[in-house]
Amino acid sequence: MDYKQLIAEAIHNEMNEHLELNEIKHLLEKPKHTDYGDVAFPTFQLAKLFRQNPAQIAQDLASKINSPIIKSSQVVGPYINFFLNKETVSNDILKQVIEQKENYGNQTFGNKGQVPIDMSSPNIAKPMSMGHLRSTVIGNALSNILTKVGFTPIRINHLGDWGTQFGKLMTAYKKWGSEEDVKAEPIKELLRLYVIFHEKAEEDESLEDEGRLWFRKLENGDEEAVALWKWFRDESLKEFEKVYKRLDIEFDSYNGEAFYNDKMDRVVDLLNQHNLLTVDQGAHIVNLDKYDLNPALIKKSDGATLYMTRDLAAALFRKETYDFSQSLYVVGQEQSNHFKQLKAVLKELNFDWAEDIHHIPFGLITKDGKKLSTRKGKVVLLEEVLDEATQQALDQIEAKNPNLPNKERVSEQVGVGAVVFHDLRNDRLNNFDFTIEEVVQFEGETGPYVQYTRARAMSILRKAGVSSFDASGTYALSDDYSWEVIKLLQEYPNTIKRAYDNFEPSIIAKHSLHLASTFNKFYANVRVLDEHEEKDARLALVYAVTEVLKEDLRILGVQAPDEM
Ligand code: ARG
């Protein structure tokens, strides 16, 4: 039931010639304070139409409007404030959740359309950083949101597995590396080699030349170069997959930059056909002055292709493979310019779908005030962060609930979930710093708080000995504490829609925090387990909260342990 719709209809019945139903629906507001009812209708528009005083119109109109969903109305100045019939609405909402379970809030407007979503995309031979964590978890949450509104997301890990850095790495490996060391600790060792290369290259310029040479070899399919590249790539992927496994995230495609190696001539040909390439100091570029952007680099003077070239090939490939109506790129805001250039070049190529490419930027993340820089080897290893968080979760469980079964498993769910939730809690564009201690708190605006609230609600149901509810029952609730919870449940479909419209998982995270704290207020004030005529309805409310909190967490990529 869409109660805004019902109220709009009730108003419309009284004035069908003057205002359209949709106009009325649009005018409806949420009162600033709950004392002023649940829905407010301002009469300014009507006042203009009738050339009358708005307060007078509100007075005249209020008594005429009625509907089973409206309990009462009150006129405050130019506003008519409606109080909904709590019993009717709560019964309706609880039945919907009982019937639809985790599908509550699902929408179909995506029409199953495929939406490529470029996410995670770490660079081979480097550790996955906290920055890539952001792309991974934001991308994952957005994919879940896309599914929830009916699209088919295609999760693409556009691995950074091609580029001049591999030439550098091979140079360093040949000079200072050994097979044994790489095998023992691949990422650490490859990172060490990368760091050495940059240190030494500051004094010895010939190293850069050697690096370029190795990359040329790789691009030309030289056997040794390709074997080394493949080996570095396999080892790195194994490490990344450990993290994805802990986050419980899977990809539909691992087509990274290297995948486009044989698809780049076509890009260059297309650009030539459109007379877009100019040569500047030996490099091939696309001038983007008319977009107020720097030129896009397509080929270096030595013929090597670039990040941009591969992204152009990838954009074409995705359009042809997935026939998308939108194509998303979850990448840090420091690459905003790159994506503006990408779109501009596609526009110059007359692809009207360039407009369907959306860069979804996010802010920078630091840990304990430290910025991350791979070059200098100062990098926060994601796995270490997850380990630390899991340990903190375990410590808290030991203190609070030492007899909990499956402690190890639950602390992993809580620790990892805490890091993920923290990342998604704030508007994605915000920069933020974090310390593990604050992230894994069981109180405050944290993932563990939501998980803990839900686990408590589950234990209430266990105590009551109920686990399922009959959708044909009646679940009418009348008190104000339940009402606040019901309103949040009622808003759920709309919350999902807003998260989709804004590509903003924090809207879901905030909904879960709000629902958790509102539920805790309800539980502190309403006696759920006591014998009472509303007992079944109260339990149904508890149940509905466990379902919706679980779904909120699932969308965010956070697990919901039943006990903790
Ligand atoms: N590997 C890149 C980096 O770590 C991110 C790639 C993003 N995706 C893309 N299609 N450009 O900076």
XYZ file of N, CA, C and O and ligand atoms in Angstrom, residues 118 120-123 132 158-160 257 307 311 314 318 329-331 334-335 338-339, ligand 1:
96
model
N 32.232 -1.767 -13.320
C 33.690 -1.900 -13.214
C 34.046 -1.650 -11.760
O 33.807 -0.560 -11.232
N 36.526 -2.863 -8.066
C 37.731 -3.440 -7.463
C 38.960 -3.107 -8.308
O 39.729 -2.223 -7.976
N 39.164 -3.833 -9.417
C 40.203 -3.512 -10.393
C 41.564 -3.137 -9.802
O 42.105 -2.077 -10.121
N 42.130 -3.988 -8.951
C 43.456 -3.691 -8.395
C 44.538 -3.917 -9.447
O 44.262 -4.442 -10.519
N 45.734 -3.505 -9.098
C 46.845 -3.652 -10.019
C 47.687 -4.854 -9.656
O 48.047 -5.053 -8.496
N 41.365 0.157 -3.031
C 40.668 -0.856 -3.822
C 39.546 -1.502 -3.010
O 38.562 -1.959 -3.571
N 38.348 -5.103 -13.694
C 39.219 -4.605 -14.771
C 40.650 -4.531 -14.222
O 41.179 -3.450 -13.936
N 41.235 -5.697 -14.059
C 42.565 -5.785 -13.445
C 43.591 -4.898 -14.143
O 43.619 -4.834 -15.378
N 44.416 -4.257 -13.334
C 45.527 -3.485 -13.904
C 46.660 -4.458 -14.191
O 47.620 -4.555 -13.429
N 43.074 -5.164 -18.160
C 43.626 -4.361 -19.248
C 44.266 -5.227 -20.337
O 44.153 -4.936 -21.524
N 46.687 3.366 -20.650
C 45.480 3.135 -19.839
C 44.233 3.596 -20.602
O 43.232 2.880 -20.669
N 40.986 1.565 -21.978
C 39.633 1.875 -21.509
C 38.688 2.150 -22.679
O 37.488 1.857 -22.594
N 37.802 -1.199 -23.921
C 36.906 -1.856 -22.964
C 35.487 -1.303 -23.082
O 34.505 -2.053 -23.033
N 32.322 -3.596 -23.985
C 31.177 -3.742 -23.079
C 29.874 -3.369 -23.773
O 28.848 -4.028 -23.583
N 31.438 2.759 -13.529
C 32.854 2.620 -13.167
C 33.031 3.132 -11.744
O 32.930 4.339 -11.513
N 33.267 2.206 -10.829
C 33.450 2.609 -9.443
C 34.950 2.795 -9.195
O 35.675 1.831 -8.950
N 35.387 4.018 -9.329
C 36.825 4.324 -9.286
C 37.017 5.637 -8.525
O 36.187 6.540 -8.629
N 40.062 10.683 -7.845
C 41.277 11.220 -8.470
C 41.334 10.863 -9.955
O 42.133 11.398 -10.701
N 40.454 9.953 -10.383
C 40.439 9.609 -11.814
C 39.271 10.262 -12.569
O 38.964 9.873 -13.698
N 40.144 11.399 -16.030
C 40.303 10.287 -16.968
C 38.946 9.895 -17.563
O 38.816 9.696 -18.770
N 37.934 9.787 -16.703
C 36.638 9.346 -17.205
C 35.938 10.434 -18.022
O 35.203 10.134 -18.958
N 43.627 -0.344 -11.890
C 43.204 1.007 -11.739
C 43.803 1.597 -10.466
O 44.068 0.883 -9.537
C 41.712 1.147 -11.660
C 40.970 0.705 -12.904
C 39.590 1.257 -12.946
N 38.850 0.846 -14.073
C 38.979 1.330 -15.325
N 38.242 0.803 -16.275
N 39.800 2.307 -15.587
O 43.971 2.800 -10.395
